[in-house]
Amino acid sequence: MKLSRIIANTGEWLSGAGPHDQIVVSSRVRLARNLKGKPFPGWAKKAERVAILEEIRGSVEHLPEMEESFSEKLDDLSALEKQVLVERHLISREHAAKGAGSAVVMNTSQTLSFMINEEDHLRMQAIRAGLQLDNVYAMINKTDSELEDTLDFAFHDDLGYLTACPTNVGTGMRASAMMHLPGLVMSEHVNKIINSVNKIGLAVRGLHGEGTEAMGNLFQVSNQTTLGETEEEIIGRLNKVIFQILEHEQNARQILLQQRAETLLDQIGRAYGILCHAHSITSKEALNLLSFIKMGVDLGLFPSNNRLHVDELFIETQPAHLQKGLQVTKLGAEERDSLRAALIRTKLKQMQEPEIGKIPTNGSSSTSSTSETSEGS
Amino acid sequence: MFCDVCKSKEATVFLTQIVEGKMQKVNLCEGCSKEKGVNDPTGFALADLLLGLGAAQEIEKNPAGNRCPVCGFSQADFKKTGRLGCSACYDAFAEGLFGMLKNMHRGSVHTGKVPAKLRVGRLRNREMAELQTSLQKAIQEEQFEEAAALRDRIRKLEEEFRNEMVSFEESSTEVNRLASPQGTAEALSVPKPRKQP
């Protein structure tokens, strides 16, 4: 199957529904595995990497759940195609930088993807919309068990699954949730939360994981430790924290509505104004403004059938996605900025204007946990 | 003299311990000794744990610095990249890694998923290790009746293991003749676990 056919459709994690999907955009679980007795990709010679790639790729393609799938070596993908996959969280930035001896395999709904010869021989992930880490883990765990039949994974009696980096040893599992937290950012509580989460062995990071900036008020919450606890214990601990952050975000929005309704509406209205009329906009500015529109949808200021339009814009305005339909080889930053602005204008025109004067009351807002919502000052 | 752990700084803390009548020496720099808790009297015994029994002799034998015997990756490579060379590196650099993993994670023993084909073997290894410890203890305490019983259980377990190895090898040689993938999967499947005594 061709990549263009797969990426023509939005992935399930973006278009699908899941529990608490207004605030928890997606849940993802990634497992790192290596073949027994083979050097890790960073130390293996090219011929070894190619042999490992062929072995793993064959097994992955034969999985029953991968009947309809896309599979390609990274050196056969263009820089733009790789970047599209990164923007969809289907491969990592590190993997996109790889060439010969590495490959990617994914299913059509883009819920399962396999990075072969990234930092480890195999990194497989499952990703779904909303907060459903248990289901997502069950999915990838099943895949892992099926692969065990044909592949011999490096496993140590005491240390569990062995990985190239000691930070992943044990379960080899990284579970994460992508959370949209504009309320906590606006009320300036987000740093406090990040710090306390970091203290208990979990990490909060930006949009594309480690070392990336939090754009569009999107944060990734994940486990940092992989050894000494079972997969279920790690996910249980992570779930608890995510629920707490979720509650804090809901409360923050409630308090903003009660105490700073004018500021909140002003922000959403301005974001809408700029996005509707801008002719050049960077991806960072676009994401940050779209975040307000997304919150506006949550608060009931925009009809909820606009949700998908807005969520899609988060992805469609990313640099590689902007260019994917075009025949041009590569656009400059300025050309991208005007193309982005045009795309947003077109999409927002299909949406109804926000009823800014109408502040949601009496729990008509789907985020309100309490039914009492005052009109502010 | 360089520190046995980081191999880059001058060693200033010299630790000598007698374990089972053998003398073990560990030389550490200021930083590593603090890291390993050697300065802390309550953590003193930890040093041996962290570096592993007999690790000191290993280091003496191999002053050029550790290399993984399987893939040739060196401890310097690890320091540079933060990544290991192959799965055998975990054993080759076990001494240094143990303390590191302990600080990095919430435990030092994996309690999660185990590949299905390794589950039986892992349980047996654990059981064997426990039996060996109990046996040593029984001998030390001169509980010879108990020791004899333990020895018999260990022998029985070893015999079971040998039998399974034989049947495994037989099925593996068969694999070479089988071309179909289904045949391979069947032939490679681990024999059913027997009832443990």
Coordinates of C-alpha atoms in Angstrom, one line a residue:
Chain A
M1 CA 0.0 0.0 0.0
K2 CA 1.2 3.5 -0.8
L3 CA 2.0 6.0 1.9
S4 CA 0.0 8.7 0.1
R5 CA -3.1 6.5 0.5
I6 CA -2.5 6.0 4.2
I7 CA -1.8 9.6 5.0
A8 CA -4.8 10.9 3.0
N9 CA -6.8 9.7 6.0
T10 CA -6.5 11.2 9.4
G11 CA -5.3 8.6 11.9
E12 CA -7.7 7.0 14.3
W13 CA -6.1 8.8 17.2
L14 CA -7.1 12.1 15.8
S15 CA -10.5 11.5 14.2
G16 CA -11.7 8.8 16.6
A17 CA -13.4 9.1 19.9
G18 CA -12.1 8.0 23.4
P19 CA -12.8 8.7 27.0
H20 CA -12.0 12.4 28.0
D21 CA -10.8 13.1 24.5
Q22 CA -11.5 16.8 24.9
I23 CA -8.5 17.2 27.2
V24 CA -6.6 13.9 26.6
V25 CA -5.9 14.0 22.9
S26 CA -4.3 10.6 22.7
S27 CA -2.9 7.6 24.6
R28 CA 0.1 5.8 23.4
V29 CA 2.2 2.8 24.6
R30 CA 5.5 2.0 23.1
L31 CA 7.6 -1.2 23.7
A32 CA 11.3 -1.5 23.0
R33 CA 12.6 -4.9 22.0
N34 CA 15.9 -6.3 20.7
L35 CA 16.9 -9.5 19.1
K36 CA 19.0 -11.9 21.2
G37 CA 22.7 -12.0 20.5
K38 CA 22.7 -9.2 17.9
P39 CA 24.4 -5.8 18.4
F40 CA 22.1 -2.9 19.0
P41 CA 21.5 -0.7 15.9
G42 CA 23.8 2.1 17.1
W43 CA 26.8 -0.4 17.3
A44 CA 25.8 -2.8 14.5
K45 CA 27.5 -2.6 11.1
K46 CA 25.3 -1.8 8.2
A47 CA 25.2 -5.4 6.9
E48 CA 24.1 -6.6 10.4
R49 CA 21.4 -3.9 10.5
V50 CA 20.1 -4.9 7.1
A51 CA 19.9 -8.5 8.2
I52 CA 18.1 -7.6 11.4
L53 CA 15.7 -5.4 9.5
E54 CA 14.8 -8.2 7.1
E55 CA 14.2 -10.6 9.9
I56 CA 12.0 -8.3 12.0
R57 CA 10.1 -6.8 9.0
G58 CA 9.1 -10.2 7.8
S59 CA 7.7 -11.1 11.2
V60 CA 5.8 -7.8 11.6
E61 CA 4.3 -7.9 8.1
H62 CA 3.0 -11.4 8.8
L63 CA 1.0 -10.3 11.9
P64 CA -2.7 -10.8 11.5
E65 CA -3.4 -7.2 12.5
M66 CA -1.0 -6.0 9.8
E67 CA -2.8 -7.5 6.9
E68 CA -3.5 -4.0 5.5
S69 CA -0.4 -2.2 6.1
F70 CA 2.3 0.1 4.8
S71 CA 5.9 -1.0 5.0
E72 CA 8.9 0.9 3.7
K73 CA 12.6 1.2 4.2
L74 CA 13.6 4.7 5.5
D75 CA 16.0 5.2 2.6
D76 CA 13.1 4.8 0.2
L77 CA 11.1 7.6 1.8
S78 CA 11.6 11.3 1.0
A79 CA 12.5 13.7 3.8
L80 CA 9.0 15.2 3.5
E81 CA 7.3 11.8 3.9
K82 CA 9.3 11.0 7.0
Q83 CA 8.5 14.4 8.4
V84 CA 4.7 13.7 7.9
L85 CA 5.1 10.5 9.9
V86 CA 6.9 12.4 12.7
E87 CA 4.1 15.0 12.8
R88 CA 1.6 12.2 13.1
H89 CA 3.6 10.7 16.0
L90 CA 4.0 7.5 14.0
I91 CA 7.8 7.6 14.0
S92 CA 10.2 9.5 16.2
R93 CA 12.4 12.4 15.1
E94 CA 15.4 10.2 15.7
H95 CA 14.0 7.5 13.5
A96 CA 13.3 9.9 10.7
A97 CA 17.0 10.8 10.7
K98 CA 17.9 7.2 9.9
G99 CA 18.6 5.9 6.5
A100 CA 19.8 2.5 5.2
G101 CA 19.0 -0.4 7.5
S102 CA 15.9 1.1 9.1
A103 CA 12.3 0.7 8.2
V104 CA 8.8 1.6 9.3
V105 CA 5.6 -0.6 9.2
M106 CA 2.2 0.7 10.1
N107 CA -1.5 -0.4 9.8
T108 CA -4.0 1.6 7.7
S109 CA -5.8 3.0 10.7
Q110 CA -2.4 4.2 12.0
T111 CA -3.1 2.7 15.4
L112 CA -0.1 0.4 15.2
S113 CA 3.3 1.4 14.0
F114 CA 6.7 -0.3 14.1
M115 CA 10.1 1.4 13.9
I116 CA 12.8 -1.1 12.9
N117 CA 16.3 -0.2 13.9
E118 CA 15.7 3.1 15.7
E119 CA 17.7 3.1 18.9
D120 CA 16.5 -0.5 19.5
H121 CA 16.0 -3.2 16.9
L122 CA 12.2 -2.8 17.3
R123 CA 10.1 -0.2 18.8
M124 CA 6.4 -0.8 18.4
Q125 CA 3.6 1.5 19.4
A126 CA -0.1 1.6 19.7
I127 CA -1.9 4.9 19.8
R128 CA -5.6 5.7 20.2
A129 CA -7.8 8.8 20.9
G130 CA -8.6 9.9 24.4
L131 CA -7.5 8.4 27.7
Q132 CA -7.4 4.6 27.3
L133 CA -4.0 3.5 28.2
D134 CA -5.2 0.1 29.4
N135 CA -6.7 -0.7 26.0
V136 CA -3.7 0.7 24.2
Y137 CA -1.4 -1.5 26.2
A138 CA -3.6 -4.5 25.6
M139 CA -3.3 -3.9 21.9
I140 CA 0.5 -3.7 21.8
N141 CA 1.0 -6.4 24.4
K142 CA -1.0 -8.8 22.1
T143 CA 1.2 -7.8 19.1
D144 CA 4.4 -8.3 21.2
S145 CA 3.2 -11.8 22.3
E146 CA 2.5 -12.7 18.7
L147 CA 6.0 -11.6 17.6
E148 CA 7.6 -13.6 20.4
D149 CA 6.6 -16.8 18.4
T150 CA 8.9 -15.9 15.6
L151 CA 11.5 -13.6 17.1
D152 CA 13.8 -14.3 20.0
F153 CA 13.9 -11.1 22.1
A154 CA 16.9 -10.3 24.3
F155 CA 15.7 -10.9 27.8
H156 CA 17.7 -11.1 31.1
D157 CA 16.4 -13.1 34.1
D158 CA 16.9 -10.1 36.5
L159 CA 16.8 -7.1 34.2
G160 CA 14.0 -8.1 31.9
Y161 CA 13.9 -6.9 28.3
L162 CA 17.4 -5.5 27.4
T163 CA 17.5 -2.2 25.5
A164 CA 20.3 -0.1 24.0
C165 CA 19.7 2.6 26.7
P166 CA 19.6 1.5 30.3
T167 CA 16.8 3.9 30.9
N168 CA 14.4 1.6 29.0
V169 CA 15.5 -1.7 30.5
G170 CA 13.0 -4.0 32.2
T171 CA 9.6 -3.6 30.6
G172 CA 11.0 -1.6 27.7
M173 CA 7.7 0.3 28.0
R174 CA 7.0 4.0 27.6
A175 CA 3.3 4.9 28.1
S176 CA 2.2 8.4 27.5
A177 CA -0.8 10.6 27.1
M178 CA -1.0 13.8 25.1
M179 CA -2.9 16.4 27.1
H180 CA -4.3 19.8 26.0
L181 CA -3.9 22.1 29.0
P182 CA -4.8 25.7 28.1
G183 CA -6.6 26.3 31.4
L184 CA -3.5 25.4 33.5
V185 CA -1.2 27.5 31.2
M186 CA -3.5 30.5 31.4
S187 CA -3.8 30.3 35.2
E188 CA 0.0 29.7 35.4
H189 CA -0.4 26.5 37.3
V190 CA 1.2 24.3 34.7
N191 CA 4.8 24.6 35.9
K192 CA 3.8 23.7 39.4
I193 CA 2.2 20.6 38.1
I194 CA 5.1 19.7 35.8
N195 CA 7.4 19.9 38.8
S196 CA 5.4 17.8 41.1
V197 CA 4.8 15.1 38.4
N198 CA 8.6 15.0 37.7
K199 CA 9.2 14.4 41.4
I200 CA 7.2 11.2 41.3
G201 CA 9.1 9.6 38.5
L202 CA 6.9 10.6 35.6
A203 CA 7.8 13.1 32.9
V204 CA 6.0 16.0 31.3
R205 CA 7.3 17.0 27.9
G206 CA 6.5 19.1 24.9
L207 CA 4.6 18.1 21.7
H208 CA 7.2 15.8 20.2
G209 CA 8.7 14.3 23.4
E210 CA 12.0 14.7 25.0
G211 CA 13.6 18.1 24.6
T212 CA 10.8 19.7 22.6
E213 CA 8.8 22.8 23.3
A214 CA 5.2 22.7 24.6
M215 CA 3.4 24.3 21.6
G216 CA -0.3 24.7 21.4
N217 CA -0.6 24.0 25.2
L218 CA 0.0 20.3 24.4
F219 CA 1.9 18.3 27.0
Q220 CA 3.0 14.7 26.9
V221 CA 2.9 12.9 30.3
S222 CA 4.8 9.6 30.5
N223 CA 6.5 7.1 32.8
Q224 CA 10.2 7.7 33.3
T225 CA 11.2 4.4 34.9
T226 CA 10.8 0.9 33.4
L227 CA 12.5 -1.5 35.8
G228 CA 11.1 -2.8 39.1
E229 CA 7.4 -2.5 38.4
T230 CA 5.0 -4.5 36.2
E231 CA 3.5 -2.9 33.1
E232 CA 0.1 -2.7 34.8
E233 CA 1.6 -1.0 37.9
I234 CA 3.3 1.6 35.7
I235 CA 0.1 2.3 33.8
G236 CA -1.9 2.4 37.0
R237 CA 0.4 5.0 38.4
L238 CA 0.4 7.0 35.3
N239 CA -3.4 6.9 35.0
K240 CA -3.8 8.2 38.5
V241 CA -1.7 11.2 37.7
I242 CA -3.3 11.9 34.4
F243 CA -6.7 11.9 36.0
Q244 CA -5.5 14.4 38.6
I245 CA -4.1 16.7 35.9
L246 CA -7.4 16.3 34.0
E247 CA -9.3 17.4 37.1
H248 CA -6.9 20.3 37.6
E249 CA -7.4 21.4 34.0
Q250 CA -11.2 21.2 34.4
N251 CA -11.1 23.2 37.6
A252 CA -8.7 25.8 36.1
R253 CA -11.2 26.3 33.2
Q254 CA -14.0 26.6 35.7
I255 CA -12.2 29.2 37.7
L256 CA -11.2 31.2 34.6
L257 CA -14.9 31.2 33.6
Q258 CA -16.0 32.4 37.0
Q259 CA -13.2 34.9 37.7
R260 CA -11.7 36.0 34.4
A261 CA -14.4 35.3 31.9
E262 CA -13.6 38.6 30.0
T263 CA -10.0 37.7 29.6
L264 CA -10.8 34.2 28.5
L265 CA -13.4 35.3 25.9
D266 CA -11.0 38.0 24.8
Q267 CA -8.3 35.5 24.1
I268 CA -10.6 33.1 22.3
G269 CA -12.1 35.9 20.2
R270 CA -8.7 37.4 19.3
A271 CA -7.4 34.0 18.4
Y272 CA -10.4 33.5 16.1
G273 CA -10.0 37.0 14.6
I274 CA -6.3 36.5 13.8
L275 CA -6.8 33.0 12.4
C276 CA -9.7 34.2 10.2
H277 CA -7.8 37.1 8.8
A278 CA -4.0 36.4 8.9
H279 CA -2.2 36.0 5.6
S280 CA 1.0 34.7 7.1
I281 CA 1.4 32.7 10.2
T282 CA 4.1 30.5 11.7
S283 CA 3.3 27.0 12.9
K284 CA 4.0 28.0 16.5
E285 CA 1.6 30.9 16.5
A286 CA -1.0 28.9 14.6
L287 CA -0.8 26.1 17.2
N288 CA -1.0 28.5 20.2
L289 CA -4.1 30.2 18.7
L290 CA -5.7 27.0 17.6
S291 CA -5.4 25.9 21.2
F292 CA -7.8 28.7 22.2
I293 CA -10.2 27.7 19.5
K294 CA -10.1 24.1 20.7
M295 CA -10.8 25.3 24.2
G296 CA -13.6 27.4 22.8
V297 CA -15.2 24.3 21.3
D298 CA -14.9 22.5 24.6
L299 CA -16.6 25.5 26.3
G300 CA -19.5 25.4 23.9
L301 CA -18.6 28.7 22.1
F302 CA -18.4 26.9 18.8
P303 CA -20.8 24.2 17.7
S304 CA -19.3 20.8 18.7
N305 CA -19.4 19.5 15.1
N306 CA -16.5 21.7 14.4
R307 CA -14.3 19.7 16.7
L308 CA -12.7 17.5 14.1
H309 CA -12.0 20.6 11.8
V310 CA -10.1 22.2 14.6
D311 CA -8.3 19.1 15.7
E312 CA -7.2 18.4 12.1
L313 CA -5.8 21.8 11.8
F314 CA -3.4 21.0 14.6
I315 CA -1.8 18.4 12.3
E316 CA -2.6 19.9 8.9
T317 CA -0.8 23.2 9.7
Q318 CA 2.5 21.4 10.5
P319 CA 5.3 22.1 8.0
A320 CA 5.4 18.7 6.2
H321 CA 1.6 18.3 6.2
L322 CA 1.2 21.6 4.5
Q323 CA 3.4 20.5 1.6
K324 CA 2.3 16.9 1.3
G325 CA -0.3 17.5 -1.3
L326 CA 1.9 19.8 -3.4
Q327 CA 4.2 18.8 -6.3
V328 CA 6.8 21.3 -5.3
T329 CA 10.0 20.0 -3.9
K330 CA 10.4 22.2 -0.9
L331 CA 8.7 25.4 0.2
G332 CA 10.5 28.2 2.0
A333 CA 9.4 29.2 5.5
E334 CA 7.6 32.3 4.2
E335 CA 5.7 30.4 1.5
R336 CA 4.7 27.9 4.2
D337 CA 3.5 30.6 6.5
S338 CA 1.2 32.1 3.8
L339 CA 0.0 28.7 2.7
R340 CA -0.8 27.8 6.4
A341 CA -2.7 31.1 6.8
A342 CA -4.8 30.3 3.7
L343 CA -5.6 26.8 4.9
I344 CA -6.7 28.0 8.3
R345 CA -8.9 30.8 6.7
T346 CA -10.6 28.3 4.5
K347 CA -11.3 25.8 7.3
L348 CA -12.5 28.4 9.7
K349 CA -14.9 29.9 7.1
Q350 CA -16.7 26.5 7.2
M351 CA -17.2 27.1 10.9
Q352 CA -19.9 29.2 12.5
E353 CA -18.8 32.4 14.2
P354 CA -18.3 32.0 17.9
E355 CA -21.1 33.2 20.1
I356 CA -18.7 35.1 22.3
G357 CA -21.4 36.9 24.2
K358 CA -22.9 33.6 25.3
I359 CA -20.9 32.3 28.2
P360 CA -21.8 28.7 28.9
T361 CA -23.9 28.5 32.0
N362 CA -25.5 25.7 34.1
G363 CA -23.2 23.0 32.9
S364 CA -24.0 23.4 29.3
S365 CA -20.3 23.3 28.8
S366 CA -19.2 19.7 28.5
T367 CA -16.0 20.4 30.5
S368 CA -17.8 21.7 33.6
S369 CA -17.6 19.2 36.4
T370 CA -19.9 21.3 38.6
S371 CA -23.2 22.5 37.3
E372 CA -22.9 25.9 39.0
T373 CA -21.1 28.4 36.6
S374 CA -21.5 32.1 37.2
E375 CA -21.3 34.7 34.5
G376 CA -18.1 36.2 35.9
S377 CA -18.0 39.9 36.8
Chain B
M1 CA 46.0 5.1 40.0
F2 CA 42.7 5.6 38.3
C3 CA 39.2 5.1 39.8
D4 CA 37.9 1.6 39.1
V5 CA 34.4 2.9 38.3
C6 CA 34.8 6.0 36.1
K7 CA 38.3 5.1 35.0
S8 CA 39.1 8.8 34.4
K9 CA 39.7 10.4 37.8
E10 CA 42.5 9.7 40.3
A11 CA 41.5 7.2 42.9
T12 CA 41.6 8.6 46.4
V13 CA 39.5 6.1 48.3
F14 CA 40.9 2.6 48.7
L15 CA 38.6 0.0 49.9
T16 CA 39.8 -3.5 51.1
Q17 CA 37.5 -6.2 52.1
I18 CA 37.9 -9.8 53.0
V19 CA 35.2 -11.9 51.4
E20 CA 35.3 -15.7 51.9
G21 CA 38.9 -15.5 52.8
K22 CA 39.9 -13.6 49.7
M23 CA 41.1 -10.1 49.7
Q24 CA 39.3 -7.7 47.4
K25 CA 40.5 -4.2 46.6
V26 CA 38.5 -1.4 45.1
N27 CA 40.0 2.0 44.2
L28 CA 37.6 4.9 43.8
C29 CA 37.7 8.6 43.1
E30 CA 36.1 11.1 45.5
G31 CA 33.0 11.5 43.2
C32 CA 32.4 7.8 42.6
S33 CA 32.9 6.9 46.3
K34 CA 30.2 9.4 47.3
E35 CA 28.0 8.1 44.6
K36 CA 28.4 4.5 45.7
G37 CA 27.9 5.5 49.3
V38 CA 31.3 4.2 50.4
N39 CA 31.9 7.2 52.7
D40 CA 28.7 6.4 54.5
P41 CA 29.5 3.8 57.2
T42 CA 26.0 2.2 56.9
G43 CA 26.5 1.9 53.1
F44 CA 30.0 0.4 53.5
A45 CA 28.9 -3.2 52.7
L46 CA 27.0 -1.8 49.7
A47 CA 30.3 -1.2 47.8
D48 CA 30.8 -4.9 47.4
L49 CA 27.2 -5.3 46.3
L50 CA 27.5 -2.5 43.8
L51 CA 30.6 -3.8 42.3
G52 CA 29.7 -7.4 42.5
L53 CA 31.5 -10.2 44.3
G54 CA 34.9 -10.8 42.7
A55 CA 34.6 -7.7 40.6
A56 CA 37.7 -6.3 42.1
Q57 CA 39.8 -9.2 40.8
E58 CA 38.2 -8.7 37.4
I59 CA 39.3 -5.2 37.3
E60 CA 42.8 -6.1 38.4
K61 CA 43.0 -8.7 35.6
N62 CA 41.8 -6.2 33.0
P63 CA 43.5 -2.9 33.7
A64 CA 43.0 -1.6 30.2
G65 CA 39.3 -1.1 30.9
N66 CA 36.4 -3.3 30.3
R67 CA 35.3 -4.3 26.9
C68 CA 32.2 -6.5 26.2
P69 CA 33.7 -9.9 25.2
V70 CA 30.8 -10.4 22.7
C71 CA 30.6 -7.1 20.8
G72 CA 33.8 -5.3 21.8
F73 CA 32.0 -2.3 23.1
S74 CA 34.0 -0.5 25.8
Q75 CA 33.0 1.3 28.9
A76 CA 34.4 4.5 27.3
D77 CA 32.0 4.0 24.4
F78 CA 29.2 3.8 26.9
K79 CA 30.3 7.0 28.7
K80 CA 30.3 8.7 25.3
T81 CA 27.0 7.6 23.9
G82 CA 24.9 6.6 26.9
R83 CA 23.9 3.5 24.9
L84 CA 25.2 -0.1 25.2
G85 CA 26.6 -2.2 22.3
C86 CA 24.6 -5.4 22.7
S87 CA 22.6 -7.4 25.2
A88 CA 25.8 -9.1 26.6
C89 CA 27.1 -5.6 27.6
Y90 CA 24.6 -5.8 30.5
D91 CA 26.6 -8.7 31.9
A92 CA 30.0 -7.3 30.9
F93 CA 29.4 -4.0 32.6
A94 CA 27.1 -5.4 35.3
E95 CA 29.1 -3.9 38.2
G96 CA 28.8 -0.3 37.1
L97 CA 25.3 -0.7 35.7
F98 CA 23.8 -2.1 38.8
G99 CA 24.2 1.0 40.9
M100 CA 23.2 3.2 38.0
L101 CA 20.0 1.2 37.3
K102 CA 19.1 1.3 40.9
N103 CA 19.2 5.1 41.0
M104 CA 17.5 5.3 37.6
H105 CA 14.5 3.1 38.2
R106 CA 12.1 2.1 41.0
G107 CA 13.7 -1.3 41.5
S108 CA 16.6 -3.4 40.3
V109 CA 14.7 -6.6 39.3
H110 CA 12.2 -6.9 36.5
T111 CA 8.8 -7.9 37.7
G112 CA 6.8 -7.4 34.5
K113 CA 6.2 -9.4 31.4
V114 CA 8.4 -12.4 30.4
P115 CA 8.4 -13.9 26.9
A116 CA 6.3 -17.1 27.0
K117 CA 9.1 -19.4 25.9
L118 CA 11.3 -18.2 28.7
R119 CA 8.8 -18.3 31.5
V120 CA 9.4 -21.9 32.6
G121 CA 13.2 -21.5 32.5
R122 CA 13.2 -18.3 34.4
L123 CA 11.0 -19.8 37.2
R124 CA 13.3 -22.8 37.3
N125 CA 16.4 -20.6 37.5
R126 CA 14.9 -18.7 40.3
E127 CA 13.9 -21.9 42.1
M128 CA 17.4 -23.3 41.6
A129 CA 19.0 -20.2 43.0
E130 CA 16.8 -20.3 46.1
L131 CA 17.5 -24.0 46.6
Q132 CA 21.2 -23.3 46.4
T133 CA 21.0 -20.6 49.0
S134 CA 19.0 -22.7 51.3
L135 CA 21.5 -25.6 50.8
Q136 CA 24.4 -23.4 51.7
K137 CA 22.6 -22.2 54.8
A138 CA 21.6 -25.7 55.8
I139 CA 25.2 -26.9 55.5
Q140 CA 26.5 -23.9 57.5
E141 CA 24.0 -24.6 60.2
E142 CA 24.9 -28.3 60.1
Q143 CA 21.3 -29.3 59.3
F144 CA 22.5 -32.2 57.3
E145 CA 19.1 -33.9 56.9
E146 CA 17.6 -30.8 55.4
A147 CA 20.7 -30.3 53.3
A148 CA 20.4 -33.8 51.8
A149 CA 16.7 -33.2 50.9
L150 CA 17.6 -29.9 49.3
R151 CA 20.5 -31.6 47.4
D152 CA 18.1 -34.2 46.0
R153 CA 15.6 -31.6 44.9
I154 CA 18.4 -29.7 43.1
R155 CA 19.6 -32.9 41.4
K156 CA 16.0 -33.7 40.3
L157 CA 15.6 -30.2 38.9
E158 CA 18.9 -30.5 37.0
E159 CA 18.0 -33.8 35.6
E160 CA 14.7 -32.4 34.4
F161 CA 16.5 -29.5 32.8
R162 CA 18.9 -31.9 31.0
N163 CA 16.1 -34.0 29.7
E164 CA 14.4 -31.0 28.3
M165 CA 17.6 -29.7 26.7
V166 CA 18.0 -33.1 25.0
S167 CA 14.4 -33.0 23.6
F168 CA 14.9 -29.4 22.6
E169 CA 18.1 -30.2 20.7
E170 CA 16.4 -33.1 19.0
S171 CA 13.6 -30.8 17.9
S172 CA 16.1 -28.1 16.8
T173 CA 18.0 -30.5 14.5
E174 CA 14.6 -31.4 13.1
V175 CA 14.0 -27.8 12.4
N176 CA 16.8 -27.7 9.9
R177 CA 15.0 -30.3 7.8
L178 CA 11.7 -28.5 8.1
A179 CA 11.2 -25.8 5.5
S180 CA 7.7 -24.6 6.3
P181 CA 7.4 -21.7 8.8
Q182 CA 4.6 -23.5 10.7
G183 CA 6.8 -26.5 11.1
T184 CA 9.5 -24.3 12.5
A185 CA 7.2 -22.7 15.0
E186 CA 6.0 -26.1 16.2
A187 CA 9.4 -27.6 16.4
L188 CA 10.8 -24.6 18.3
S189 CA 8.0 -24.5 20.9
V190 CA 9.3 -25.2 24.3
P191 CA 8.2 -28.5 25.8
K192 CA 5.3 -28.3 28.3
P193 CA 6.4 -27.6 31.8
R194 CA 6.4 -30.6 34.1
K195 CA 5.0 -30.6 37.6
Q196 CA 7.6 -29.2 40.0
P197 CA 8.3 -31.4 42.9

